[in-house]
Short mmCIF file of N, CA and C in Angstrom, two decimals:
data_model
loop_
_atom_site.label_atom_id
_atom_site.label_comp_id
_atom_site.label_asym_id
_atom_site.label_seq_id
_atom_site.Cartn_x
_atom_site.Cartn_y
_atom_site.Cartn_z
N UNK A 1 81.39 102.48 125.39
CA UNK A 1 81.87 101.44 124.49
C UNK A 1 83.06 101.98 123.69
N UNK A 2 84.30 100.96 124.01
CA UNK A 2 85.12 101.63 122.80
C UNK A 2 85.31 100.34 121.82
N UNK A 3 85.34 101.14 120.57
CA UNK A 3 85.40 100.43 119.49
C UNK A 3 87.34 100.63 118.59
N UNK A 4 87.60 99.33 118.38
CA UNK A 4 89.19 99.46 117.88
C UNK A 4 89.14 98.67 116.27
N UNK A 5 89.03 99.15 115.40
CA UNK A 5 89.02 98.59 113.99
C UNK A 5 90.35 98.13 113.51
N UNK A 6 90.42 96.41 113.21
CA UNK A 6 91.92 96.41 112.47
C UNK A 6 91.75 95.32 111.22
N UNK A 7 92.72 95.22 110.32
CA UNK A 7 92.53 94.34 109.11
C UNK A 7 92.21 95.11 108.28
N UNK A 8 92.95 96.52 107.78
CA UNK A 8 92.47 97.10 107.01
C UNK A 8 94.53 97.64 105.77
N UNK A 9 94.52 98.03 104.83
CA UNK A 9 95.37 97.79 104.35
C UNK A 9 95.95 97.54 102.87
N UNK A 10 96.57 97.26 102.20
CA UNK A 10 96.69 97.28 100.73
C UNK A 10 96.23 96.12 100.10
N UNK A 11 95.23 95.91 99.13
CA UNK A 11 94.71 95.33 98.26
C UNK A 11 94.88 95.38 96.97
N UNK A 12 95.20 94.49 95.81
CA UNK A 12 94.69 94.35 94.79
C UNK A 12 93.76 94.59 94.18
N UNK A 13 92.84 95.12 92.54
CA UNK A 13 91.49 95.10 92.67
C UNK A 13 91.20 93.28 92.23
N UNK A 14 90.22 92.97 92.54
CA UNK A 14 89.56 91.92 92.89
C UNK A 14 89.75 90.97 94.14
N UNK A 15 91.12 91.41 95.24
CA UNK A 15 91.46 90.45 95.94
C UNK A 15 90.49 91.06 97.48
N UNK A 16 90.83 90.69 98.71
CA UNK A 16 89.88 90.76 99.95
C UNK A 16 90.25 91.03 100.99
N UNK A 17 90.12 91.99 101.72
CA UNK A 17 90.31 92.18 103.17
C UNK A 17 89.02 91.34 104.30
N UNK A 18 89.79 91.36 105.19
CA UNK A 18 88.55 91.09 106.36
C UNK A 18 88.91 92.36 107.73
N UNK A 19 88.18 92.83 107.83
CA UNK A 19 87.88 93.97 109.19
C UNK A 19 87.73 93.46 109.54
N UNK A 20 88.04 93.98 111.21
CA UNK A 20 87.78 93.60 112.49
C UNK A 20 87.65 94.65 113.21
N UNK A 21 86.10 94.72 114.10
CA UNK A 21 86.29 96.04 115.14
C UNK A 21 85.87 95.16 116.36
N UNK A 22 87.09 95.21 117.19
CA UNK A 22 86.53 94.31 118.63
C UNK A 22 86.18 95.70 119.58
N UNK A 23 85.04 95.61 120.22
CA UNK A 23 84.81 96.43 121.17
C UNK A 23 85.22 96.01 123.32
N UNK A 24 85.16 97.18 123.22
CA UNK A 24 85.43 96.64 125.37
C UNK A 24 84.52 97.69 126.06
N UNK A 25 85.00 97.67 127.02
CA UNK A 25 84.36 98.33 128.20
C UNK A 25 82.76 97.98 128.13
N UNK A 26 82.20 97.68 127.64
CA UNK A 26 80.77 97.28 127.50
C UNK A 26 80.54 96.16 126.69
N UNK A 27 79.36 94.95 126.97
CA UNK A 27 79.19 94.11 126.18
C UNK A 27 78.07 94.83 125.04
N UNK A 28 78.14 93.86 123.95
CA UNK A 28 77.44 94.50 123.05
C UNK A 28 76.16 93.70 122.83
N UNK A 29 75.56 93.33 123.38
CA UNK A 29 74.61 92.43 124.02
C UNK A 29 73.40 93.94 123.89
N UNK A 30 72.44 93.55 122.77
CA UNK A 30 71.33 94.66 122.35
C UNK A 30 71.70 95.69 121.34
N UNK A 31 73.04 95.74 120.88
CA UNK A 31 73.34 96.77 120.04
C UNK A 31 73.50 96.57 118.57
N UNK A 32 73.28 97.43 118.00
CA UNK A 32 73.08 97.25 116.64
C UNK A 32 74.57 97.30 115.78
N UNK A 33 75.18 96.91 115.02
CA UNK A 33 76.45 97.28 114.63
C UNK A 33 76.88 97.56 113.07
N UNK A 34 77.61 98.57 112.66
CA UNK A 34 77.72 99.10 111.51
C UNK A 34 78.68 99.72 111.26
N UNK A 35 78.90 99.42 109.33
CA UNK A 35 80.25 99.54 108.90
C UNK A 35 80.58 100.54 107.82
N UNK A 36 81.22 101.86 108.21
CA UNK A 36 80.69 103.33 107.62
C UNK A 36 82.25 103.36 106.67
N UNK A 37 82.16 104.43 105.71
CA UNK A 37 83.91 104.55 105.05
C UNK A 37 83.57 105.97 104.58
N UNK A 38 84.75 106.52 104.61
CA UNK A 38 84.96 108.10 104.21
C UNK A 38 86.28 108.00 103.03
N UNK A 39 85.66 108.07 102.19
CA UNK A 39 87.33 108.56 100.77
C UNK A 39 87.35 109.99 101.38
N UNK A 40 88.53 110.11 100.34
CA UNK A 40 89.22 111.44 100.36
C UNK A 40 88.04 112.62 99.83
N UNK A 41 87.88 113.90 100.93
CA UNK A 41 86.81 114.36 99.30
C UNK A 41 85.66 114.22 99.93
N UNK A 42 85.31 113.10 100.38
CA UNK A 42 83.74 112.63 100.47
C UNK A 42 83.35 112.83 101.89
N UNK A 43 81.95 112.71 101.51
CA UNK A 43 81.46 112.38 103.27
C UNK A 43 81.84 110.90 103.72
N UNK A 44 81.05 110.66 104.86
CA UNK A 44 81.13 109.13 105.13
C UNK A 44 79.71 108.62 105.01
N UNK A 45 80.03 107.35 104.65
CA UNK A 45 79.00 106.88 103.52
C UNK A 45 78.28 105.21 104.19
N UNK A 46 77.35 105.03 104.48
CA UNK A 46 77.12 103.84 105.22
C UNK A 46 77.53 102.55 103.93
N UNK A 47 78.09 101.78 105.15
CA UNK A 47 78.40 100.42 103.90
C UNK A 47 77.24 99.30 104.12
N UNK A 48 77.19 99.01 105.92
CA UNK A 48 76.68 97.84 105.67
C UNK A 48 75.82 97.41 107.96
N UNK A 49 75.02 97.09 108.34
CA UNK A 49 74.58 97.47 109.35
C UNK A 49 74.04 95.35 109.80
N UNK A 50 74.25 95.01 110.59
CA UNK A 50 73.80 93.70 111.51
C UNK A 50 73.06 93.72 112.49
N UNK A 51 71.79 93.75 113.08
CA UNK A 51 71.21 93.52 113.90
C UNK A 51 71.74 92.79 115.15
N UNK A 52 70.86 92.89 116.10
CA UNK A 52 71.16 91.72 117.35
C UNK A 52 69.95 91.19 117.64
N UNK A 53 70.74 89.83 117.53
CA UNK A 53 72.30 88.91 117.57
C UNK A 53 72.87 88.97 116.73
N UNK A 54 72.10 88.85 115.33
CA UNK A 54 72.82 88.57 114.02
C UNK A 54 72.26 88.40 113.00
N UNK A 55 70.66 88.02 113.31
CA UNK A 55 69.67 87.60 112.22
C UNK A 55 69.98 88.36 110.85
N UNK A 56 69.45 89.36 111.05
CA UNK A 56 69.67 90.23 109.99
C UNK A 56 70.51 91.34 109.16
N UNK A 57 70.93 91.74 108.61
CA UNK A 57 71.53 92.42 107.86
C UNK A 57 71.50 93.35 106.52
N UNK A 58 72.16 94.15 106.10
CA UNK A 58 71.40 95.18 104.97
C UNK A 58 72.70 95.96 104.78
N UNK A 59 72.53 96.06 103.52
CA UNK A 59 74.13 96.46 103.17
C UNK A 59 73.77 97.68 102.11
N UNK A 60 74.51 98.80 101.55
CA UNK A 60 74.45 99.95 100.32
C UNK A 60 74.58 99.20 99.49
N UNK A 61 73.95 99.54 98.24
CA UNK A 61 73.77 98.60 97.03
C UNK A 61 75.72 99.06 96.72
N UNK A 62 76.03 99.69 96.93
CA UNK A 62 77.96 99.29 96.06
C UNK A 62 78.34 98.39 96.63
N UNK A 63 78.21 97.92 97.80
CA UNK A 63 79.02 96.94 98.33
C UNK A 63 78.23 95.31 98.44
N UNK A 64 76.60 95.33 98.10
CA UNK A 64 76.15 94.00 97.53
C UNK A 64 76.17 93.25 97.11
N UNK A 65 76.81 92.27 97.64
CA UNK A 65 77.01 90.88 96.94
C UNK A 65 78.66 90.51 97.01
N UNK A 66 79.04 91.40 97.74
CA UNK A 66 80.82 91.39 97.50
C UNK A 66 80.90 91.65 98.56
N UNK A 67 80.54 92.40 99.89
CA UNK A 67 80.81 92.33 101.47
C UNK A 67 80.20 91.64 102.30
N UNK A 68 80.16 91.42 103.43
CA UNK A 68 79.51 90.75 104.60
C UNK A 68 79.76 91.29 105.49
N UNK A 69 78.67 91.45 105.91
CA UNK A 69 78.77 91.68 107.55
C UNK A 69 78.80 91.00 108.58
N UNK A 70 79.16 90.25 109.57
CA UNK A 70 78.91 89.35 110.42
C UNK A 70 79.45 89.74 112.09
N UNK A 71 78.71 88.77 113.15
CA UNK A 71 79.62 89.43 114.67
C UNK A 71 79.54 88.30 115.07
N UNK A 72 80.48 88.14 116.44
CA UNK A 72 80.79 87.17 117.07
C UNK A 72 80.67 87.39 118.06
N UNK A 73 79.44 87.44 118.72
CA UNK A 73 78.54 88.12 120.01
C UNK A 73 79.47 87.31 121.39
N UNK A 74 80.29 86.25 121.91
CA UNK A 74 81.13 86.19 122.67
C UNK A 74 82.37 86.60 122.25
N UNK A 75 82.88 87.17 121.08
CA UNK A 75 84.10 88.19 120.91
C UNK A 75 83.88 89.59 120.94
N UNK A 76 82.44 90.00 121.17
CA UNK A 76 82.25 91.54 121.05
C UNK A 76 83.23 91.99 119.99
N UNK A 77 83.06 91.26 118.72
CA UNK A 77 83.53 91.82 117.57
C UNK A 77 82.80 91.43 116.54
N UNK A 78 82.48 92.41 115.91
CA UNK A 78 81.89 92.69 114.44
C UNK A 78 83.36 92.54 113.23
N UNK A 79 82.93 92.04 111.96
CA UNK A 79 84.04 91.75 110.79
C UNK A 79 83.15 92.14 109.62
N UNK A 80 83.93 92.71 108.76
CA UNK A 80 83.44 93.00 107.50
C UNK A 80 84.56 92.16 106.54
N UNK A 81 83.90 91.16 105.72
CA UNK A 81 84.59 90.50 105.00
C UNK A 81 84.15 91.68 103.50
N UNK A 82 85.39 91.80 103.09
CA UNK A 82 85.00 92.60 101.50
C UNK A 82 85.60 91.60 100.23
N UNK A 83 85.14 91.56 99.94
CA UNK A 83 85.31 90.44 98.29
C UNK A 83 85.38 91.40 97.20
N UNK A 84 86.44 90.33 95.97
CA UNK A 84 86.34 91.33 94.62
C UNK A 84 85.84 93.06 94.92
N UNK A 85 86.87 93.09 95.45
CA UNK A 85 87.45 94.81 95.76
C UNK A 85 88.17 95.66 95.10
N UNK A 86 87.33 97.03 94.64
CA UNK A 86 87.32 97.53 93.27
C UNK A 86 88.22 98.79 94.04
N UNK A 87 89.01 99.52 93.34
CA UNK A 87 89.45 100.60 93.44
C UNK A 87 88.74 101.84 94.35
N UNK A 88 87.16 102.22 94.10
CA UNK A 88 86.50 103.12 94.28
C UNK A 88 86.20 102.05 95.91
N UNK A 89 86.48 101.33 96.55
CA UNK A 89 86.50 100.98 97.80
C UNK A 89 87.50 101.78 98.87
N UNK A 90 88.40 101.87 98.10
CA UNK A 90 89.76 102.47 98.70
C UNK A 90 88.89 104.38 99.63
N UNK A 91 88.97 103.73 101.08
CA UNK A 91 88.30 104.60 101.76
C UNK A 91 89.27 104.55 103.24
N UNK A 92 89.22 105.36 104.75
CA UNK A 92 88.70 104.55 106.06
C UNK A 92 87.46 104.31 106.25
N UNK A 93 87.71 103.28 106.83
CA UNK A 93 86.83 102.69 107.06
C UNK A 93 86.38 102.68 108.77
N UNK A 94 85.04 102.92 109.04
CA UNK A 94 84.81 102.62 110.72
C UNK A 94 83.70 101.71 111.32
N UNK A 95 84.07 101.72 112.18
CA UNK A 95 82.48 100.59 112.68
C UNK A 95 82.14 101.52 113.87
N UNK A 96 80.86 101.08 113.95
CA UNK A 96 79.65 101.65 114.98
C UNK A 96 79.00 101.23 115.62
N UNK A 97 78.58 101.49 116.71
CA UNK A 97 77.38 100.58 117.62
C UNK A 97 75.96 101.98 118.15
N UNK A 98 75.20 101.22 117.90
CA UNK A 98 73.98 102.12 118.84
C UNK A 98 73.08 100.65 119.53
N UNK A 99 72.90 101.62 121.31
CA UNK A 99 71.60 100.21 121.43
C UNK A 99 69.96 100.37 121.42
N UNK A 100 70.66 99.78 120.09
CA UNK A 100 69.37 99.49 119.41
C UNK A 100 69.42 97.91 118.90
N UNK A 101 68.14 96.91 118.57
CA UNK A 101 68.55 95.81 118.49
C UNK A 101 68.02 95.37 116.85
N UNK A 102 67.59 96.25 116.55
CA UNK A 102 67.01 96.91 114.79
C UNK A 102 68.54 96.64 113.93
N UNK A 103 68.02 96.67 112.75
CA UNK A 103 68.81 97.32 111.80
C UNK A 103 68.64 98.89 111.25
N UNK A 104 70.13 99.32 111.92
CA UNK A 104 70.63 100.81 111.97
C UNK A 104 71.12 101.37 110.62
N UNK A 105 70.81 102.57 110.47
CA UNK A 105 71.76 103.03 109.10
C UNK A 105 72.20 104.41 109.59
N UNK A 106 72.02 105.18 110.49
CA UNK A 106 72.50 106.28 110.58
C UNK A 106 71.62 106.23 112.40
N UNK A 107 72.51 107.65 113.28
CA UNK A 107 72.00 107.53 114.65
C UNK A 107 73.10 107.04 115.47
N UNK A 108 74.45 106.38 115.22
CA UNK A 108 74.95 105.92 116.01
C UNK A 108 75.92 106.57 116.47
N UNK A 109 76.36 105.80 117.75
CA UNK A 109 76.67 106.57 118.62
C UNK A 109 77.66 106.07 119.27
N UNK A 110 78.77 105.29 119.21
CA UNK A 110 79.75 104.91 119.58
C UNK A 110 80.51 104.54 117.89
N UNK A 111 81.82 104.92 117.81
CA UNK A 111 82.64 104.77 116.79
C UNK A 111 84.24 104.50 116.82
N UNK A 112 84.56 103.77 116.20
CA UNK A 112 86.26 103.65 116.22
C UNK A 112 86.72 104.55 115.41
N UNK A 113 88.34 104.28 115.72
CA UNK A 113 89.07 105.59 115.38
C UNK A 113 89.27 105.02 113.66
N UNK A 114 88.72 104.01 112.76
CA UNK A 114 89.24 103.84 111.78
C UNK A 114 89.99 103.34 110.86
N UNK A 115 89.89 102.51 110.18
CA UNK A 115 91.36 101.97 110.08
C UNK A 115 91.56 102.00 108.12
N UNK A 116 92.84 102.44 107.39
CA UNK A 116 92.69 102.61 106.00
C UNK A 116 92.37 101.32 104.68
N UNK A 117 91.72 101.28 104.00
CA UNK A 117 91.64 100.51 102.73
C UNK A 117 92.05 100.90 101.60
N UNK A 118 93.21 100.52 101.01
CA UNK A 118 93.22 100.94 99.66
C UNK A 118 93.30 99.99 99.05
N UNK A 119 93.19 100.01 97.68
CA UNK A 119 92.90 98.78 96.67
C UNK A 119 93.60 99.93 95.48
N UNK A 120 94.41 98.86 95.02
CA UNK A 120 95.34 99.14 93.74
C UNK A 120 94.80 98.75 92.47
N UNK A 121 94.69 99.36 91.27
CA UNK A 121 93.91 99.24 89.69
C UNK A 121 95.07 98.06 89.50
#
């Protein structure tokens, strides 16, 4: 599976990006999908994880109530909508797949190369 992350880029704080990681070479049909970010400095830090198909979802309490996770199981793409976006967001950001049909938080095993978020005070 390769995974390609895009929609990532300069923000305002309070204004919104939307990610996009479309995947190929494999459908994602059973896989679990998830949305990881690394600041400068830091490790990488789980944001936010979707089940298959879609039922469910579970996100890190920083990004609660202000991101979404969602996929579009005939686009083999996963989107992270981020809302009222605070400074301390400003990370890359990646998405992930494992097949698994659970909700994932760590274990996975296919990843994109990344794509940057920053958000301006």
């Amino acid at each position: 599976v390769q995974l390609v992350e895009s929609g990532g880029g300069l923000a305002q704080a309070g204004g919104s990006l939307r990610l996009s990681c479309a995947a190929s070479g494999r459908s994602l049909t059973g896989y679990a999908l998830g949305w990881f970010r690394q600041a400068p400095g830091k490790e990488r830090e789980f944001v936010a994880t979707i089940s298959w198909p879609g039922s469910n979802t579970y996100y890190a309490d920083s990004v609660k109530g202000r991101f979404t996770i969602s996929r579009d199981n005939a686009k083999n793409t996963v989107y992270l909508q981020m809302n009222s976006l605070k400074p301390e967001d400003t990370a890359v950001y990646y998405c992930a797949a494992v097949q698994k049909s659970s909700l994932v938080i760590r274990g996975y095993d296919y990843w994109g190369q990344g794509t940057q978020v920053t958000v301006s005070s």
